[in-house]
Coordinates of C-alpha atoms in Angstrom, one line a residue:
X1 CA 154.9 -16.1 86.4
X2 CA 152.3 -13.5 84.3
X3 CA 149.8 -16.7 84.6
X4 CA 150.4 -16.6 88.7
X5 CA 149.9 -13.0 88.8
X6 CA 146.9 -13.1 86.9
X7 CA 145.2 -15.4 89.3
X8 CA 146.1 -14.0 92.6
X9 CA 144.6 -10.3 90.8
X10 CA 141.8 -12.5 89.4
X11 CA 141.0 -14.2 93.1
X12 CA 141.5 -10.2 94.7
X13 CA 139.2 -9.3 92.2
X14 CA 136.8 -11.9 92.9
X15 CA 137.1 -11.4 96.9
X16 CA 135.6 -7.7 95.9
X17 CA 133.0 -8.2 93.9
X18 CA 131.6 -12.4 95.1
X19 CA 129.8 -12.3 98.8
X20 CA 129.4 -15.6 100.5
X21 CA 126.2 -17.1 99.5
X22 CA 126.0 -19.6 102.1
X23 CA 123.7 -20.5 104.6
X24 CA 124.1 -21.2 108.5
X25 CA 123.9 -24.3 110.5
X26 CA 121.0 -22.7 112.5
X27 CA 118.9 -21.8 109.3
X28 CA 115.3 -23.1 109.3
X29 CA 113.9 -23.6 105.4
X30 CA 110.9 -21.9 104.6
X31 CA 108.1 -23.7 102.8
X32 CA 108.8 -23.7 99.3
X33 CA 106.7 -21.5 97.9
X34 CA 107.8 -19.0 100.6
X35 CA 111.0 -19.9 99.5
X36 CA 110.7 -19.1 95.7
X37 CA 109.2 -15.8 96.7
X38 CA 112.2 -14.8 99.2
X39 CA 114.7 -16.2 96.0
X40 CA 112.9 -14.0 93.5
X41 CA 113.2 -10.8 95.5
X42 CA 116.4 -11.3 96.9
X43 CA 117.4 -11.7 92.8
X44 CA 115.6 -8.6 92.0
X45 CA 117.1 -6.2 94.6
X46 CA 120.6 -7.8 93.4
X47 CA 119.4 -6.7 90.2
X48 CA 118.6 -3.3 90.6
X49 CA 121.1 -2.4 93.6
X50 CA 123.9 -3.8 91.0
X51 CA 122.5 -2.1 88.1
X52 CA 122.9 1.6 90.4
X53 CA 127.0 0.6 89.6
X54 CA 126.9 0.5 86.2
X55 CA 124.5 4.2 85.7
X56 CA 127.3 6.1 88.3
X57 CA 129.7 5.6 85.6
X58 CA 127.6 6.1 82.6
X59 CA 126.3 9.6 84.1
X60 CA 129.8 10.8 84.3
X61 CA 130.8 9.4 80.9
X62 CA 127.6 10.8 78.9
X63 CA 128.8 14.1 80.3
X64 CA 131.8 13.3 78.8
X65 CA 130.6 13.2 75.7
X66 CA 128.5 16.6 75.7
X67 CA 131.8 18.4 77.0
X68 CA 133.7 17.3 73.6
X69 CA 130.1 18.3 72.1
X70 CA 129.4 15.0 70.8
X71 CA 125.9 14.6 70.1
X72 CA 125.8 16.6 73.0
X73 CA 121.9 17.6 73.5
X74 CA 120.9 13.4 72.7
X75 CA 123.7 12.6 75.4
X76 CA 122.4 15.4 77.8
X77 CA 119.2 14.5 77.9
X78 CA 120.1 11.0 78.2
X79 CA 122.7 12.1 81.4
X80 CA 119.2 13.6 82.8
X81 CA 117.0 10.6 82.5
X82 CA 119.7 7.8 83.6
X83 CA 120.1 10.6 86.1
X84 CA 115.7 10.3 87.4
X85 CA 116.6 6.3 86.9
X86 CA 119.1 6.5 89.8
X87 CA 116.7 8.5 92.0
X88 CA 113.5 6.2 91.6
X89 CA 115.4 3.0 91.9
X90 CA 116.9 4.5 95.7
X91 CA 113.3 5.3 96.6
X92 CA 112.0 1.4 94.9
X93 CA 115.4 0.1 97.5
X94 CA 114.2 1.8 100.4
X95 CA 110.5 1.7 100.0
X96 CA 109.4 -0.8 98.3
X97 CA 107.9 -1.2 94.1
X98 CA 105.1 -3.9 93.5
X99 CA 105.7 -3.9 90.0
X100 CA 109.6 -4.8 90.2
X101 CA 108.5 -7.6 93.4
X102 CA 110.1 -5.7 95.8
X103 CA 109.3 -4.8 98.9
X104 CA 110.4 -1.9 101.6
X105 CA 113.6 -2.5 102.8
X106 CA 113.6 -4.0 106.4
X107 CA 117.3 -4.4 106.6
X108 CA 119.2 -1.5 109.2
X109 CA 122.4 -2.1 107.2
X110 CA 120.9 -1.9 103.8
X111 CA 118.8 1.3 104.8
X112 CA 122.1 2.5 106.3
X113 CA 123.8 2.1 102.8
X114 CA 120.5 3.6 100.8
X115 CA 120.8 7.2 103.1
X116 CA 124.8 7.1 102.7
X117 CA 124.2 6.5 99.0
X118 CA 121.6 9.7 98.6
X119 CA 124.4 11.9 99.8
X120 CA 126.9 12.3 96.9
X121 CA 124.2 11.2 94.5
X122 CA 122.1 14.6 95.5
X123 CA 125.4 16.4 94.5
X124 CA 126.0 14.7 91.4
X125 CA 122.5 15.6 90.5
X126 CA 122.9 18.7 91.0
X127 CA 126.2 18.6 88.7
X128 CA 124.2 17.4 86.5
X129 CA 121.3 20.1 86.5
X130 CA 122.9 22.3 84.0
X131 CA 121.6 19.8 81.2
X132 CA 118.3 20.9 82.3
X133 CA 119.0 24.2 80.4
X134 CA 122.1 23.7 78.1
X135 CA 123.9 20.8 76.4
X136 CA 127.1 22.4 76.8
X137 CA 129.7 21.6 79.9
X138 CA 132.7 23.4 81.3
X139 CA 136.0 21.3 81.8
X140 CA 135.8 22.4 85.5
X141 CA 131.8 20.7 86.1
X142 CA 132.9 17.9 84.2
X143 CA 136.0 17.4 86.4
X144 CA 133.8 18.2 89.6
X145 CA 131.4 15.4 88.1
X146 CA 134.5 12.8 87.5
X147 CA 135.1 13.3 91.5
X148 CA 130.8 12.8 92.2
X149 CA 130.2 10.4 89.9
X150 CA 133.2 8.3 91.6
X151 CA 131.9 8.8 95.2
X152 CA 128.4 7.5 94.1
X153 CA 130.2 4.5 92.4
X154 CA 131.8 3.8 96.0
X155 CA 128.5 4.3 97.7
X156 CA 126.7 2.1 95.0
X157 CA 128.9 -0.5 95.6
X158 CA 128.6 -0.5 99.5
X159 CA 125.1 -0.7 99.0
X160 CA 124.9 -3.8 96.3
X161 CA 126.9 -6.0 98.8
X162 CA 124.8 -4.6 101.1
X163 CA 121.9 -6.2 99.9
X164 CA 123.4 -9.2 99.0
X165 CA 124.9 -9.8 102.2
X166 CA 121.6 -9.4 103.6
X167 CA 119.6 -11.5 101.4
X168 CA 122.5 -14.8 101.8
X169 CA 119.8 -16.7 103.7
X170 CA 117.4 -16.2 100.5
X171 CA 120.9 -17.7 98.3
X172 CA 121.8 -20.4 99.7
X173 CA 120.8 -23.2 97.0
X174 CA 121.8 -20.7 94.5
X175 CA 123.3 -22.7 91.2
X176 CA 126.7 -22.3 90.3
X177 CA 125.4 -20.8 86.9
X178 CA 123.3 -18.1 89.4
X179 CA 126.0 -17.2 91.2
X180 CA 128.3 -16.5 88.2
X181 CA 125.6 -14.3 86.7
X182 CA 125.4 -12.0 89.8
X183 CA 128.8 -12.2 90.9
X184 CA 131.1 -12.2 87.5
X185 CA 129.0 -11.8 84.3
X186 CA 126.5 -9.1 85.1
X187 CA 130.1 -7.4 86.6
X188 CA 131.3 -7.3 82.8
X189 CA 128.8 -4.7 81.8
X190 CA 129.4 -2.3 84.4
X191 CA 133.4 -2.6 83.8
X192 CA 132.3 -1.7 80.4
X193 CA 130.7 1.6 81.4
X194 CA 133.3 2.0 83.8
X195 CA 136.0 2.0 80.9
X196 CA 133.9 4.3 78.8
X197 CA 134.1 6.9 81.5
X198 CA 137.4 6.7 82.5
X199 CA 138.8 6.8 78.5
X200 CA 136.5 9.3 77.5
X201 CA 137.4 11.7 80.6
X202 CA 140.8 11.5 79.6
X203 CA 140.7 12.2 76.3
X204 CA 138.8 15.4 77.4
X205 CA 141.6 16.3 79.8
X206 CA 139.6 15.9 83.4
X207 CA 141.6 14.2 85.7
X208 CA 144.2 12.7 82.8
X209 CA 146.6 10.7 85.1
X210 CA 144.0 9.2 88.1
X211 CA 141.8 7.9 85.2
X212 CA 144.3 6.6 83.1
X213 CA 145.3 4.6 85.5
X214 CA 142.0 3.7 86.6
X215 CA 141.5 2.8 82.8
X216 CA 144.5 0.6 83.0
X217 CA 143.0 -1.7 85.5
X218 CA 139.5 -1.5 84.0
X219 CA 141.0 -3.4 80.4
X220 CA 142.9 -5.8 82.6
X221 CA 140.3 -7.2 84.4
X222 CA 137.7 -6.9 81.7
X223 CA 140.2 -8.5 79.0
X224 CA 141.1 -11.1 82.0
X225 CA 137.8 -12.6 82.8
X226 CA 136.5 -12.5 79.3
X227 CA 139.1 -14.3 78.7
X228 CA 138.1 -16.6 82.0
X229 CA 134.2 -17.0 81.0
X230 CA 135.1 -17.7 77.6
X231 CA 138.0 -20.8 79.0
X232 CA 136.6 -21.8 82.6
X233 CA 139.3 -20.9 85.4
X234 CA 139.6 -23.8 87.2
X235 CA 138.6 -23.4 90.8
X236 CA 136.7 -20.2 90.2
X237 CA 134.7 -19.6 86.4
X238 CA 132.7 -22.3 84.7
X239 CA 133.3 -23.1 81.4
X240 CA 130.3 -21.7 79.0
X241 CA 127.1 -24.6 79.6
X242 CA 126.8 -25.0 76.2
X243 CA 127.8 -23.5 72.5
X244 CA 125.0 -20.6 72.5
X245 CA 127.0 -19.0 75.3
X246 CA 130.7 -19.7 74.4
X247 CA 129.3 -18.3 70.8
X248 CA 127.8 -15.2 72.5
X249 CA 131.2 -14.5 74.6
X250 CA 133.3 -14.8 71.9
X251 CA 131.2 -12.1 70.0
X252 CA 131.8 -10.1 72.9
X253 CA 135.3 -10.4 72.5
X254 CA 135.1 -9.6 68.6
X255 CA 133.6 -5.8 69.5
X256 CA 135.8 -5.7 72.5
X257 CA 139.4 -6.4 70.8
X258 CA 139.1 -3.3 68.4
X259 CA 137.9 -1.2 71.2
X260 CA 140.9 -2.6 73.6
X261 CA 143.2 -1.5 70.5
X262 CA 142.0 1.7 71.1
X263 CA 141.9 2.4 74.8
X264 CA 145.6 0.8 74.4
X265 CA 146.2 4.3 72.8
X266 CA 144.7 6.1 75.2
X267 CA 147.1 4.4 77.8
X268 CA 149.8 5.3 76.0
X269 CA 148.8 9.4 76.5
X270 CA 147.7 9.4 72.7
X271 CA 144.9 11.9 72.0
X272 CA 142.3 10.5 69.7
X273 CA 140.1 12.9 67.5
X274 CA 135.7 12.8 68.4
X275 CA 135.1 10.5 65.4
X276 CA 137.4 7.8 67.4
X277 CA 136.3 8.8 70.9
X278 CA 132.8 8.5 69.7
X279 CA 133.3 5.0 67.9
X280 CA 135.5 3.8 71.2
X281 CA 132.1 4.9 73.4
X282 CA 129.8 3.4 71.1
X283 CA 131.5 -0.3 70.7
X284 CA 131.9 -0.2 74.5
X285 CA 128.0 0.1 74.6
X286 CA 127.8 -2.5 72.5
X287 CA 129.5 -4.4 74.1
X288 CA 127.7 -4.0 77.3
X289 CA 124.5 -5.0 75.2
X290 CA 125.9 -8.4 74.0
X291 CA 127.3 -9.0 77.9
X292 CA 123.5 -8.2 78.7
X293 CA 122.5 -11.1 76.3
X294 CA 125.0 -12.9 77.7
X295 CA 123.2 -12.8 81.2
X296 CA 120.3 -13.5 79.6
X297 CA 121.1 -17.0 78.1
X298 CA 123.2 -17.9 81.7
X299 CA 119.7 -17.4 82.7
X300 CA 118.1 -19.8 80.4
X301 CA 121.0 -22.3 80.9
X302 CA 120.5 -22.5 84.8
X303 CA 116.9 -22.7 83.7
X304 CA 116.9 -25.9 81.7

């Protein structure tokens, strides 16, 4: 029974967050090298437009951190330039950046997505102005950042599967390995930023109940589909391609079971002291940097 839960969730979770990368009966192939060039954009706006996920949560988490003054004027500062990040990669979407291969945005959807995207970013940057001046934050900002930094997430979203949706023609002889990358594995290190935020916020009392429960689903399906890449899930994960990987996984889960100890706590309504908040935010990076190597050698794999 807990097994057929977990893989109707799982498949839910993988309706969300996998577009179609198919290709119509009417398509008509490029030449190849036109191909290759369409391939290598379309992979670099995926990139980018996915990466825009994982910095709405970090924002809100780093603030976090300077509201329980930990490290606060490092964390501030680093709130600020993740903050500039988010900003020039909107403009690189909509207008183009020769030195990332992309070009300006053609797409009326994915330009529609971009503008609704500016909106509640503009007023979590202004949120986010008082670090500009001061490394300290008010629980009522920080709370007023939770709610921005979780309509910018939404918006983010919308506008990765924008651009995804609209580069499917660029996709469609897209390995297995690829598609696992963009669709499951590079989605690992944004959950990770997304459970940083949501543990540290309610340790520091800003919206205690919604994130909790946010946090709750965040460790399931992080937990779950570690546990997938790691075993294969017939029908929807792959196996690791080879022992580098599997090895590099299972370090992941070596930092990430202490951490899940932790935010288990948390779930329970126990209040940690900074030194454990602190070490809880820290392995979660970490573990967002091994899922980032991770990528890297899926990369390699699908490669070779």
């Amino acid at each position: 029974m807990q097994k057929s839960l977990f893989i109707m969730r799982f498949t839910s979770f993988l309706r969300i967050i996998a577009l179609p990368i198919a290709i119509s009966a009417s398509f008509s192939p490029l030449p190849l090298a036109a191909q290759t060039e369409a391939l290598d954009e379309a992979l670099a706006r995926i990139d980018v437009s996915g990466r825009q996920r994982m910095f709405a949560q970090r924002m809100a988490g780093l603030s976090c951190l300077v509201s329980l003054d930990i490290e606060a004027e490092t964390h501030a500062r680093e709130a600020l330039e993740i903050r500039d990040q988010y900003r020039e990669t909107l403009e690189n979407l909509r207008a183009g950046n020769p030195e990332i291969d992309i070009t300006a945005e053609t797409d009326t959807n994915v330009k529609r997505a971009i503008a609704a995207a500016i909106v509640p970013f503009e007023e979590l940057s202004d949120l986010l102005s008082v670090f500009e001046t001061r490394s300290t934050l008010a629980t009522q900002r920080l709370q007023a950042i939770s709610v921005s930094s979780s309509q910018v997430f939404e918006t983010a979203a919308t506008l990765a599967s924008q651009v995804q949706a609209s580069r499917s023609s660029a996709l469609h002889d897209l390995t297995l390995i690829k598609s696992m990358i963009i669709n499951i594995s590079g989605r690992q290190r944004m959950l990770a930023e997304k459970a940083f935020k949501e543990f540290c916020l309610a340790q520091a009392g800003a919206d205690t109940q919604k994130n909790l429960e946010r946090l709750d689903e965040t460790v399931r399906i992080f937990d779950n589909t570690l546990g997938a890449l790691i075993n294969g899930l017939p029908g929807m994960i792959l196996p690791p391609p080879n022992d580098e990987i599997k090895t590099k996984l299972e370090e992941v889960r070596g930092v990430w079971e202490p951490v899940k100890a932790i935010l288990d706590r948390a779930l329970e309504e126990e209040i940690m002291d900074h030194d454990e908040v602190h070490f809880a935010t820290e392995e979660l990076e970490t573990v967002r940097m091994l899922m980032n190597e991770a990528v890297a050698l899926y990369d390699l794999a699908e490669e070779s």
